[in-house]
Backbone as a chain_set.jsonl record, in Angstrom:
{"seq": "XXXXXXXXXXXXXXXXXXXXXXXXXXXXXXXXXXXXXXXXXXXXXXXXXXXXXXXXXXXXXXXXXXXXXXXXXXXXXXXXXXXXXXXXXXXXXXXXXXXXXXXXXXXXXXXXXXXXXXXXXXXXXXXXXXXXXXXXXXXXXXXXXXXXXXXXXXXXXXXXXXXXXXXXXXXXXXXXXXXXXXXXXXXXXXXX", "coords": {"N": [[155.698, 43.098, -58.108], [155.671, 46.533, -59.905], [154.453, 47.867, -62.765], [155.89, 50.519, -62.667], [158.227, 49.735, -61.868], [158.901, 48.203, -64.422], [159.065, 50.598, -66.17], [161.075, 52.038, -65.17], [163.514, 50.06, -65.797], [163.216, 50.259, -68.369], [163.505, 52.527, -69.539], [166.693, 52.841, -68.543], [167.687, 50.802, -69.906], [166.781, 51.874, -72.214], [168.187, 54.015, -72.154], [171.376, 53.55, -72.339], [171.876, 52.104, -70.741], [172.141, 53.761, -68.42], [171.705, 54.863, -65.411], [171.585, 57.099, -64.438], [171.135, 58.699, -66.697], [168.934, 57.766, -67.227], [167.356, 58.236, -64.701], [166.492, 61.085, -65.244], [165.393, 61.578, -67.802], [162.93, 60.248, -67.026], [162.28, 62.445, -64.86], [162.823, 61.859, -62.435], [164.385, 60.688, -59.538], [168.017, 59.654, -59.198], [168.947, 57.578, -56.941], [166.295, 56.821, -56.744], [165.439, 55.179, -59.24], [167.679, 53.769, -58.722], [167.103, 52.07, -56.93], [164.506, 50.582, -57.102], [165.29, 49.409, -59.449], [166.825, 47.281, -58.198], [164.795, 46.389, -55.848], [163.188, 45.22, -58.052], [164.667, 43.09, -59.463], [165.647, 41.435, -56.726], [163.218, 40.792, -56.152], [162.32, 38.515, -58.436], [164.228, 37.284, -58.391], [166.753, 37.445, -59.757], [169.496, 38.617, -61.622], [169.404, 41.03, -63.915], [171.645, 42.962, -65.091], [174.387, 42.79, -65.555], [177.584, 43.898, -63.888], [180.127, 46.366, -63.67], [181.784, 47.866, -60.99], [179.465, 50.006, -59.159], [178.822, 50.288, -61.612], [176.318, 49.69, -64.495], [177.024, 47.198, -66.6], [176.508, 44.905, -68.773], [173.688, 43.933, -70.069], [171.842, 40.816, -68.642], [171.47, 37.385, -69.934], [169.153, 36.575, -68.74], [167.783, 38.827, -68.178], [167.485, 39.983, -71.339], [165.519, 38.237, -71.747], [163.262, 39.189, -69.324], [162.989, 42.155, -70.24], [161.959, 42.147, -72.912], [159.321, 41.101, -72.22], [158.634, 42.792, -70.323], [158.51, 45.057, -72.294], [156.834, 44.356, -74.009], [154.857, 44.545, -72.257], [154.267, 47.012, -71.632], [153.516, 48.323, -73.173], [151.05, 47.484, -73.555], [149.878, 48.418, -71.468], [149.548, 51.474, -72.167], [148.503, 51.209, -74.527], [145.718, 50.411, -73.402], [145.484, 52.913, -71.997], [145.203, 54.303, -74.137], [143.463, 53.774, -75.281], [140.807, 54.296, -72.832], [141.411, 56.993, -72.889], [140.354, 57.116, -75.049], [137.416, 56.75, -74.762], [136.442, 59.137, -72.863], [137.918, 61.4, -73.181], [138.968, 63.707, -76.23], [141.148, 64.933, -76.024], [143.093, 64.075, -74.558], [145.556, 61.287, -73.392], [148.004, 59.375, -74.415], [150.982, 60.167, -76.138], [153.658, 58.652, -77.98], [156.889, 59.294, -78.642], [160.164, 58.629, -80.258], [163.477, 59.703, -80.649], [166.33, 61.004, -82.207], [169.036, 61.592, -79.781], [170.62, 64.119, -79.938], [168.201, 65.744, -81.327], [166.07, 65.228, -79.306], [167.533, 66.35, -77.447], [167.774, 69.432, -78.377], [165.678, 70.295, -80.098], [163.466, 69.217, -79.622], [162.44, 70.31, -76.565], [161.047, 72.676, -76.495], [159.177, 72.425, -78.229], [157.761, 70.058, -76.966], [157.398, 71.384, -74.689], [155.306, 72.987, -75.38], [153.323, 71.389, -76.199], [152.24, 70.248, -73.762], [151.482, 72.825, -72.835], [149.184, 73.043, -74.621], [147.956, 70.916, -74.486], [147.345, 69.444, -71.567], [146.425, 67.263, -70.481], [147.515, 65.464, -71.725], [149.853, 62.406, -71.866], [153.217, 62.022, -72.521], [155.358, 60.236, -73.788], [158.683, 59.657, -74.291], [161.792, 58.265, -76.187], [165.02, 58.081, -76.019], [166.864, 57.367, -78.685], [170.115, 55.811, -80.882], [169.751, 56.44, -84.696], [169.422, 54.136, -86.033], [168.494, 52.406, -83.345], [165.849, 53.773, -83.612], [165.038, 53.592, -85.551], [163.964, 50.806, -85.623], [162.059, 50.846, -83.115], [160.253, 52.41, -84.628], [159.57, 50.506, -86.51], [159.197, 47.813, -85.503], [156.536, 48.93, -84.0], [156.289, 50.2, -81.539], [156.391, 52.834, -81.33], [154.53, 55.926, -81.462], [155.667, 57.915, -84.254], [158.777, 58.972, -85.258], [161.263, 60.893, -84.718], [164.237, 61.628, -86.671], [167.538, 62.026, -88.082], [168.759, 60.758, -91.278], [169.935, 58.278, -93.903], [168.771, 56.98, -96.931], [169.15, 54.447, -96.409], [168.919, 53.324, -93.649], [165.958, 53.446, -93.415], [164.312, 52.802, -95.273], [162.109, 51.36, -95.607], [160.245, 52.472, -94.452], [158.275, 55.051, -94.381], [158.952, 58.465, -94.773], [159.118, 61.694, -94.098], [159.417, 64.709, -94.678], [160.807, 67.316, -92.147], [161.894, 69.384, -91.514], [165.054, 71.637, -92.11], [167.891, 71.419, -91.563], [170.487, 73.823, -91.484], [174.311, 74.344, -91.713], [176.873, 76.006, -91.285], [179.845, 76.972, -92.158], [182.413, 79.295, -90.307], [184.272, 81.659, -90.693], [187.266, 83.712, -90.561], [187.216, 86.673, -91.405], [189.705, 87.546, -94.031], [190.223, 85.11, -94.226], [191.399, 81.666, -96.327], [189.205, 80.911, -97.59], [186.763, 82.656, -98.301], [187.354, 83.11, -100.423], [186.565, 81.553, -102.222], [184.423, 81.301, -104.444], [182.164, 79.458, -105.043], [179.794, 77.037, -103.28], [180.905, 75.72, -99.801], [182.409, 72.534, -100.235], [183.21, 69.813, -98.309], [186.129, 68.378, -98.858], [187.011, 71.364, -99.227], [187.29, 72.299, -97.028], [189.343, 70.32, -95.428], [191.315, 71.378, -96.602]], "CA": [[156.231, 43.815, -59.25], [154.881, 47.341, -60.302], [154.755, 48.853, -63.643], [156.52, 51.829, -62.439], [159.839, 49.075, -61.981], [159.362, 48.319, -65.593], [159.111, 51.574, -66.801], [162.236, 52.239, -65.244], [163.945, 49.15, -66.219], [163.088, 50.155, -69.731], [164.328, 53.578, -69.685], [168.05, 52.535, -68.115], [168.433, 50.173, -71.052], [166.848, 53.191, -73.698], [169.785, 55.477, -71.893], [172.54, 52.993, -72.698], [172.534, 51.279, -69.102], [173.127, 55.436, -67.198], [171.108, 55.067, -64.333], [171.16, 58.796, -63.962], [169.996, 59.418, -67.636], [167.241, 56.807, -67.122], [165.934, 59.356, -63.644], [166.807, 62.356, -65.884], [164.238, 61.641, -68.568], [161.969, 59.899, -66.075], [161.569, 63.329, -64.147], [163.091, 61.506, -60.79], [166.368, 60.873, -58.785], [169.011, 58.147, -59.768], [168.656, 56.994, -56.209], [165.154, 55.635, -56.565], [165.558, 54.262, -60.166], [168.552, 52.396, -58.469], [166.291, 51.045, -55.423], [163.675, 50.286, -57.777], [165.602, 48.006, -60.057], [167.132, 46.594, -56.7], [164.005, 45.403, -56.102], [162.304, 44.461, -58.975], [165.555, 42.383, -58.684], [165.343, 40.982, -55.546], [161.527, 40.191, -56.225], [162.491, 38.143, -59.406], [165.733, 36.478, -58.098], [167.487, 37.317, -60.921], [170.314, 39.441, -61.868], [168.77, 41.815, -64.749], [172.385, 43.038, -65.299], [176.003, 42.382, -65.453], [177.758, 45.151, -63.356], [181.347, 47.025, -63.171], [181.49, 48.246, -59.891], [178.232, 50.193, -59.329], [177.809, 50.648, -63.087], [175.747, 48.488, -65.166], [177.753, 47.385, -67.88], [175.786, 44.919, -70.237], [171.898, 43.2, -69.721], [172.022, 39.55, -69.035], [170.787, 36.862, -70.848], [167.52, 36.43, -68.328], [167.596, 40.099, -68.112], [167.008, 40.047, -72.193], [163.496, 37.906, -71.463], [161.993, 40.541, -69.067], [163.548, 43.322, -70.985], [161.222, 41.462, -73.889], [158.133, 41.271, -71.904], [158.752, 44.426, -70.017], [158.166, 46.367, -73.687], [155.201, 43.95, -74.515], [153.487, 45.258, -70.791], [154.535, 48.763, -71.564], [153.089, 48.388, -74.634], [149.559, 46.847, -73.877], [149.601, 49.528, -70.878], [149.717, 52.12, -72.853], [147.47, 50.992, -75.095], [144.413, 50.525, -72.74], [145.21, 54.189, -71.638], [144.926, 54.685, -75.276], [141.206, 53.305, -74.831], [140.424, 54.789, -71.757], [141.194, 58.16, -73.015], [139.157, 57.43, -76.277], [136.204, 57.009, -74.416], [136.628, 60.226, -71.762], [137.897, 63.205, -73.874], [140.112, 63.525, -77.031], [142.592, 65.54, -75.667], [143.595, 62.977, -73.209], [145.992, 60.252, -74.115], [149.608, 58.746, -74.219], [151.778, 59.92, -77.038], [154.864, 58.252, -77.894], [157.467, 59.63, -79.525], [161.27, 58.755, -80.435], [164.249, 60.835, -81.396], [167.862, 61.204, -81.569], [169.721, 62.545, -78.694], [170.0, 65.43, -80.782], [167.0, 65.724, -81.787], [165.398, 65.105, -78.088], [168.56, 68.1, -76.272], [167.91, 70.628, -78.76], [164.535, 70.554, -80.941], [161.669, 69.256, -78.86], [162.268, 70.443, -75.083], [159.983, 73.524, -76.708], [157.766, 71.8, -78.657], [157.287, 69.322, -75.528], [156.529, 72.487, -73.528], [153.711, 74.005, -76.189], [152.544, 70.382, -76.38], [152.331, 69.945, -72.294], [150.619, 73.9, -72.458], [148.008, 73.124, -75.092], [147.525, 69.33, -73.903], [147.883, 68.901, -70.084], [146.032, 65.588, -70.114], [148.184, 64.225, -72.664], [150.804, 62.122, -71.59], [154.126, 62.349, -73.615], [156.385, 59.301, -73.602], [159.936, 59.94, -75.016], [162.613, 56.999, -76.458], [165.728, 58.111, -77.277], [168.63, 56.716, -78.982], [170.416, 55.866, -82.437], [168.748, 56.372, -85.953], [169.361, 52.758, -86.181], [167.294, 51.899, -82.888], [165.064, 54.537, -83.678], [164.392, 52.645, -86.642], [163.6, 49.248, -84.826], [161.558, 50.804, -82.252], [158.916, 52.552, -85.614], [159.181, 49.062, -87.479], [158.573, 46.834, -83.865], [155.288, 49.566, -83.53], [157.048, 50.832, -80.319], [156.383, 54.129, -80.862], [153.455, 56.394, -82.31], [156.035, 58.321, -84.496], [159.919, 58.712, -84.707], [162.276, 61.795, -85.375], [165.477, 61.095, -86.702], [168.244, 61.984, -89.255], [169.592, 59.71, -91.913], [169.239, 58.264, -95.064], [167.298, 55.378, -96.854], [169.692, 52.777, -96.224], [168.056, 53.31, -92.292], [164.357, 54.149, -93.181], [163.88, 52.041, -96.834], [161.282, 50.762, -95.585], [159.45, 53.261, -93.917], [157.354, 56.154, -94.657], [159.688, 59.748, -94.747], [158.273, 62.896, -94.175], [160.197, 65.577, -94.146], [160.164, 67.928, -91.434], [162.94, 70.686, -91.56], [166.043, 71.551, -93.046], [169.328, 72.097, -90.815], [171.191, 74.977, -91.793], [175.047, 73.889, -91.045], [177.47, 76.973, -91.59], [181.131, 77.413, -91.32], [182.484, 80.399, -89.899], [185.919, 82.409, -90.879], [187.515, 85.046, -90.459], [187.541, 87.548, -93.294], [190.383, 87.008, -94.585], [190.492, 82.952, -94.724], [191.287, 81.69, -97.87], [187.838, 80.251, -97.598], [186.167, 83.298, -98.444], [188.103, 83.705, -101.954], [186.091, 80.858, -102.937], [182.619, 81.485, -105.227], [180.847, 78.722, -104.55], [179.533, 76.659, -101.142], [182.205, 75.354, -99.374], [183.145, 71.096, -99.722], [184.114, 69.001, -97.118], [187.385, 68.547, -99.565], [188.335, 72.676, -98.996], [187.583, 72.482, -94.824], [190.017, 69.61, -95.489], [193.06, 71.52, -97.086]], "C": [[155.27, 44.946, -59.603], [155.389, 47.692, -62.006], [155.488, 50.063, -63.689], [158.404, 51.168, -62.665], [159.813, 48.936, -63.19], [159.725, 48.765, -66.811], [160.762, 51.93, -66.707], [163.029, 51.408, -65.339], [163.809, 49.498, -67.701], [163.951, 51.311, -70.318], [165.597, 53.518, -69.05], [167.921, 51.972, -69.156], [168.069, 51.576, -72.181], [167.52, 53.994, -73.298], [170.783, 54.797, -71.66], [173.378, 52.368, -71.132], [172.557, 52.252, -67.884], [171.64, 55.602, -66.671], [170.557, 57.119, -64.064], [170.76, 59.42, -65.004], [168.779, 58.73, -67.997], [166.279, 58.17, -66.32], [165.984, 60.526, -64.444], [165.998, 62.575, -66.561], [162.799, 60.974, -67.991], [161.582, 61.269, -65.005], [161.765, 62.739, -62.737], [164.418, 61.135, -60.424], [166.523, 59.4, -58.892], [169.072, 57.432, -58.452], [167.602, 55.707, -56.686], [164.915, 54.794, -57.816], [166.312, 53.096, -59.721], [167.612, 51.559, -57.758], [165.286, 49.949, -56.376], [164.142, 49.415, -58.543], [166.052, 47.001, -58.901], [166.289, 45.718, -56.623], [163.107, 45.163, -56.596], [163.541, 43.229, -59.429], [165.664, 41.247, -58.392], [163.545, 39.97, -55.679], [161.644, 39.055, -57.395], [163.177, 36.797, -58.995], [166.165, 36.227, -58.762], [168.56, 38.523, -61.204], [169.956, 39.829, -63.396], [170.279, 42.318, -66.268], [173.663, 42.848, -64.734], [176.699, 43.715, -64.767], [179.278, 45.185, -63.01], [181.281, 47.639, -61.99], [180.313, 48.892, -59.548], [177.71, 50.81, -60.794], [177.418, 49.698, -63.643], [176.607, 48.63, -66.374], [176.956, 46.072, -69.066], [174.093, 43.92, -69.384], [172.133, 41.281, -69.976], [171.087, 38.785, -69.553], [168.562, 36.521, -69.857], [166.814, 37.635, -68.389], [166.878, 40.829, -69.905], [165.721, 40.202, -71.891], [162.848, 38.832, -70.626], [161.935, 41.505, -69.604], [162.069, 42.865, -72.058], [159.658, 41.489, -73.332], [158.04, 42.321, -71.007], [157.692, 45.673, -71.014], [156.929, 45.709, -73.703], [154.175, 44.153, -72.936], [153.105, 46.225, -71.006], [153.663, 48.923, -72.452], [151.254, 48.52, -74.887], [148.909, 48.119, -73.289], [148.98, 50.737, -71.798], [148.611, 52.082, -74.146], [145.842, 50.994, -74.534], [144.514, 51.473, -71.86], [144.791, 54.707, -72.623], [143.179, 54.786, -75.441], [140.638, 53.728, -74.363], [140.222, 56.103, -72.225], [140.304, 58.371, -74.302], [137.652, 57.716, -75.817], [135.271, 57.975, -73.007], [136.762, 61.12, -73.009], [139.138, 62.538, -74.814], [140.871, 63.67, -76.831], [143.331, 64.819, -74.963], [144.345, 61.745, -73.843], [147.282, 59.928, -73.728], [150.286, 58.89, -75.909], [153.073, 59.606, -77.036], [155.805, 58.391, -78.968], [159.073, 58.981, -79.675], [162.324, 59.487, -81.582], [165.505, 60.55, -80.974], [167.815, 61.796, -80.421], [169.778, 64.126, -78.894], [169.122, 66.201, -80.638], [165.72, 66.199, -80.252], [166.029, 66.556, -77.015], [167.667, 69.157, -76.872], [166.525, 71.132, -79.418], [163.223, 70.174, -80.302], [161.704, 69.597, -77.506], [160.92, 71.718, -75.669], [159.127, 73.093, -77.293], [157.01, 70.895, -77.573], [156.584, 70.544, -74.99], [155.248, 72.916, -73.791], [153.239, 72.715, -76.166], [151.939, 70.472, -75.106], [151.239, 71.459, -72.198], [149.268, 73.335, -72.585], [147.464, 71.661, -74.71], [148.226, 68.456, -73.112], [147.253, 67.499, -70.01], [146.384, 64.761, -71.41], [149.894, 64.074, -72.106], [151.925, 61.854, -72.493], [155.473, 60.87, -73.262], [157.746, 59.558, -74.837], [160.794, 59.259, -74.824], [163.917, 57.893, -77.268], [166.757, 57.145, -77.494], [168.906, 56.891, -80.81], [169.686, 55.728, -83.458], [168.666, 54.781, -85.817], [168.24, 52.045, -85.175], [166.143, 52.428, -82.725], [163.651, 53.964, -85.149], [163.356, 51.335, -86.357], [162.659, 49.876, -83.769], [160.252, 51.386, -83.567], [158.249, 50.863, -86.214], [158.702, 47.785, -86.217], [156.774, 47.926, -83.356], [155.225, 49.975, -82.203], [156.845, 52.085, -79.837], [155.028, 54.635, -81.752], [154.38, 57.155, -83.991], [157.294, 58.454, -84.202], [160.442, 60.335, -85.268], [163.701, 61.938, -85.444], [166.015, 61.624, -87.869], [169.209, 60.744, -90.156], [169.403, 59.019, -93.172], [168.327, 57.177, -95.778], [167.922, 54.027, -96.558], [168.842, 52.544, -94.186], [167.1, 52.983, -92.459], [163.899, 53.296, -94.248], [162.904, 51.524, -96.68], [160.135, 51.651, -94.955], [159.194, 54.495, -94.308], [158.396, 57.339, -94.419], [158.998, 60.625, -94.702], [159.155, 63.942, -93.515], [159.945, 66.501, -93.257], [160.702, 69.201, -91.262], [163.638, 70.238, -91.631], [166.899, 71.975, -91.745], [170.285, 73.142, -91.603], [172.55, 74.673, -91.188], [175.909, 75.533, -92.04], [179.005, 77.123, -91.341], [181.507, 78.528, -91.247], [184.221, 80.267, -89.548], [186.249, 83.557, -90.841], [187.559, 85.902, -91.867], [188.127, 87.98, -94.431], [190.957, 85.844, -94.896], [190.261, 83.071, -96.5], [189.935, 81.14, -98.455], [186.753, 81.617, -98.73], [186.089, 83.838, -99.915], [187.345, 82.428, -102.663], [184.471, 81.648, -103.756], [181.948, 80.474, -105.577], [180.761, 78.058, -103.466], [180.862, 75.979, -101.439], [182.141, 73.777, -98.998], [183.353, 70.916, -98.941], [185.56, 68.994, -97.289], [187.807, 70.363, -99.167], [188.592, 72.726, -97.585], [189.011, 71.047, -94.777], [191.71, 70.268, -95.672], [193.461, 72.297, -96.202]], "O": [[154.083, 44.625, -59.665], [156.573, 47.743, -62.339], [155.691, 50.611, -64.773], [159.37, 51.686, -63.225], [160.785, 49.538, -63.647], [160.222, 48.279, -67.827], [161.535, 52.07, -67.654], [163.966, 51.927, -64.734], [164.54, 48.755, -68.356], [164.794, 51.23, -71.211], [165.808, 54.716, -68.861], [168.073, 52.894, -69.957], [168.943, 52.158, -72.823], [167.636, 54.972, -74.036], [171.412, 55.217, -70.689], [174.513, 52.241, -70.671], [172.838, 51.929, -66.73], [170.701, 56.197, -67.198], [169.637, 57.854, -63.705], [170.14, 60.475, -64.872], [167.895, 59.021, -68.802], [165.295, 58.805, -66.7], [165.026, 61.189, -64.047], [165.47, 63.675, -66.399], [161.716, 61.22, -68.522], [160.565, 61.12, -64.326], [160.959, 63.063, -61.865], [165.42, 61.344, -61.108], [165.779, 58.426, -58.782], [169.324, 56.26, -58.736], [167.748, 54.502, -56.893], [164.269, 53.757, -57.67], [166.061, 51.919, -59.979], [167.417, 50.384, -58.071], [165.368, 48.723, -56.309], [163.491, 48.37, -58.508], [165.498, 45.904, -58.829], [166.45, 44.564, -57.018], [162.087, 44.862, -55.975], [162.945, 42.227, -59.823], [165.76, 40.248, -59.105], [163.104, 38.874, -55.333], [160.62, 38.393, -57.226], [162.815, 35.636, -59.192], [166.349, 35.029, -58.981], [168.098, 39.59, -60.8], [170.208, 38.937, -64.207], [170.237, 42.21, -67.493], [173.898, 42.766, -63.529], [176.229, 44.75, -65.239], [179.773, 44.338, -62.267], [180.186, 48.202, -62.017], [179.555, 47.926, -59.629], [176.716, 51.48, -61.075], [178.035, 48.651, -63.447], [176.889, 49.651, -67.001], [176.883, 46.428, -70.242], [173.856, 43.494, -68.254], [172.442, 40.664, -70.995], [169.948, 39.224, -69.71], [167.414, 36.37, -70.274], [165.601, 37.713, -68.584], [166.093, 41.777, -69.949], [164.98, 41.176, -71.76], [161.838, 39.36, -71.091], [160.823, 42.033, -69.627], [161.051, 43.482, -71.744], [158.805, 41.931, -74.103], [156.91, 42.807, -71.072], [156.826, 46.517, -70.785], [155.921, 46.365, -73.438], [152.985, 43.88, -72.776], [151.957, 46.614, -70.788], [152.963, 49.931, -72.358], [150.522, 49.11, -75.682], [148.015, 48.792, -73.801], [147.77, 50.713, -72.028], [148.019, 53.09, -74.535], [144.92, 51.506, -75.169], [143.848, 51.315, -70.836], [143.981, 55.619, -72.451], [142.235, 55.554, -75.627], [139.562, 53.927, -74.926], [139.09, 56.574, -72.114], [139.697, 59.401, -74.597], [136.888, 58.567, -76.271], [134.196, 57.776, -72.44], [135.814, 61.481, -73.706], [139.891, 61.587, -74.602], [141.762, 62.893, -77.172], [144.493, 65.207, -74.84], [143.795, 61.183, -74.791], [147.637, 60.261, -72.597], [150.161, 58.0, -76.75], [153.786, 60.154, -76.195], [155.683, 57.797, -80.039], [159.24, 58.691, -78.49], [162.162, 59.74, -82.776], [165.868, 60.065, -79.902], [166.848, 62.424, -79.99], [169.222, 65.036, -78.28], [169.138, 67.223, -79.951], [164.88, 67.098, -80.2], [165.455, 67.348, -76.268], [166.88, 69.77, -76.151], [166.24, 72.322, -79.29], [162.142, 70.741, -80.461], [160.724, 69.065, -76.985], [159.811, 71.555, -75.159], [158.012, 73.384, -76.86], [155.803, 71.015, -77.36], [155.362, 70.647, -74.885], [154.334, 73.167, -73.005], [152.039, 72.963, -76.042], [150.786, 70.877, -75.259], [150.21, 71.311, -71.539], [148.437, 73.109, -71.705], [146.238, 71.55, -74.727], [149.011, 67.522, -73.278], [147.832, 66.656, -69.325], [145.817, 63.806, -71.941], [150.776, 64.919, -71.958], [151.495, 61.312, -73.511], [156.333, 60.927, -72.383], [157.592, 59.605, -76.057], [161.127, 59.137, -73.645], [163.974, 58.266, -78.439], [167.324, 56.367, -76.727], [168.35, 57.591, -81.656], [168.815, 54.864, -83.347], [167.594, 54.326, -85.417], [167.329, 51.344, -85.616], [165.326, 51.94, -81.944], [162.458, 53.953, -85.456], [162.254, 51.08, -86.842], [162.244, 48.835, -83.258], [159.205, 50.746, -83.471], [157.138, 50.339, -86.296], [157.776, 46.994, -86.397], [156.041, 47.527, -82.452], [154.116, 50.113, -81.687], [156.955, 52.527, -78.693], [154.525, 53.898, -82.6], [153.712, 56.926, -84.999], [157.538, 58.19, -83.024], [159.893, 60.823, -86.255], [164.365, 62.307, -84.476], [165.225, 61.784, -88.8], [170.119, 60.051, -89.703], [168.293, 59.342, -93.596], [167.351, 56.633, -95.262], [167.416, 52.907, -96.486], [168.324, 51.492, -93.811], [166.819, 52.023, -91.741], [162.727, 52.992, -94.024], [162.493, 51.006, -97.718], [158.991, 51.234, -95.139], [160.211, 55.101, -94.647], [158.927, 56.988, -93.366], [157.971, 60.477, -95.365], [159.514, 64.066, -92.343], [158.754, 66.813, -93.291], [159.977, 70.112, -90.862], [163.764, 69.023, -91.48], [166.488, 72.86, -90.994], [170.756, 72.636, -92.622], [172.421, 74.639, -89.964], [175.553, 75.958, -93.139], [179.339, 77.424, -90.195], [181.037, 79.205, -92.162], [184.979, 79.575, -88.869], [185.463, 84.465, -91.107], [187.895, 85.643, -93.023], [187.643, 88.516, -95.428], [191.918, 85.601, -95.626], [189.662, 83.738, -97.344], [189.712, 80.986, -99.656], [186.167, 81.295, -99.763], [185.281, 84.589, -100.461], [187.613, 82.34, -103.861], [183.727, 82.495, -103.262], [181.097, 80.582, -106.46], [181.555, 78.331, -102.566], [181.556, 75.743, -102.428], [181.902, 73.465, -97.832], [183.867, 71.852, -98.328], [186.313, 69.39, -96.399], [188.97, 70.567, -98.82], [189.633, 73.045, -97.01], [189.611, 71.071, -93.703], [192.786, 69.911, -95.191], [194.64, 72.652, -96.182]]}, "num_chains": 1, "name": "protein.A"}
């Protein structure tokens, strides 16, 4: 068994089972993620997941328990790189972040990049999925930091810090009756 199988075993379940957006955010081809669970597998003698023709469709119940100690390897890993790089250079390290889908397409591929410029010997680990398991992966100590939208019934328990504002706009023509309004525009008028 390598660490590299349980990395990618970890990232197929944090991309909703899709083999090809597991290699996608792993930086490698949906081939060798497949081979690679194959046999980590095969090496086990266990069936990990339940499968529709070659798609994985849900994680079985033994597949839970490594799933479970999978994260607590990933975890320790990661941690005694944490160490390693404390006692080499600051700049050096493993940050771990999670974010919406959102959040991960559209708002950090550039901040990733200026991160990756100004700190090449920092390694960048990225989790995405729903506010909800975005939630569970801050409160489980999963991640260093999370970025997510939503409100306190999600987060009530956790620390907020705002970070920017979305700007959402609708757009009419110049004579919509929209425009005859004088003040912002309801959900109730995009409705009538």
């Amino acid at each position: 068994m390598k660490l590299q199988q349980l990395k990618y075993l970890l990232a197929i379940v944090d991309n909703g089972l899709n083999i090809t957006a597991a290699a996608d955010r792993l930086y490698t081809s949906q081939p060798g993620v497949s081979k690679q669970l194959k046999l980590l597998e095969e090496e086990l003698g266990l069936q990990l997941f339940t499968r529709k023709g070659k798609s994985l469709h849900h994680v079985t119940r033994a597949g839970e328990q490594v799933l479970k100690r999978a994260r607590m390897i990933m975890s320790e890993v990661d941690e005694i790189r944490c160490l390693a790089a404390d006692f080499y250079q600051e700049e050096e390290g493993t940050l771990t972040v999670a974010a919406t889908n959102t959040q991960a397409r559209y708002v950090l591929p550039n901040i990733i990049r200026e991160l990756r410029t100004l700190y090449p010997n920092v390694s960048l680990n990225l989790h995405q999925g729903t506010s909800e398991q975005i939630a569970d992966l801050i409160t489980r100590d999963q991640v260093d930091f999370a970025i997510a939208s939503g409100g306190d019934e999600l987060f009530g328990d956790l620390l907020r810090l705002p970070g920017y504002h979305w700007d959402r706009t609708v757009l009419v023509p110049n004579d919509h009756d929209l425009t005859k309004l004088n003040r912002e525009v309801t959900l109730y008028d995009l409705a009538q």
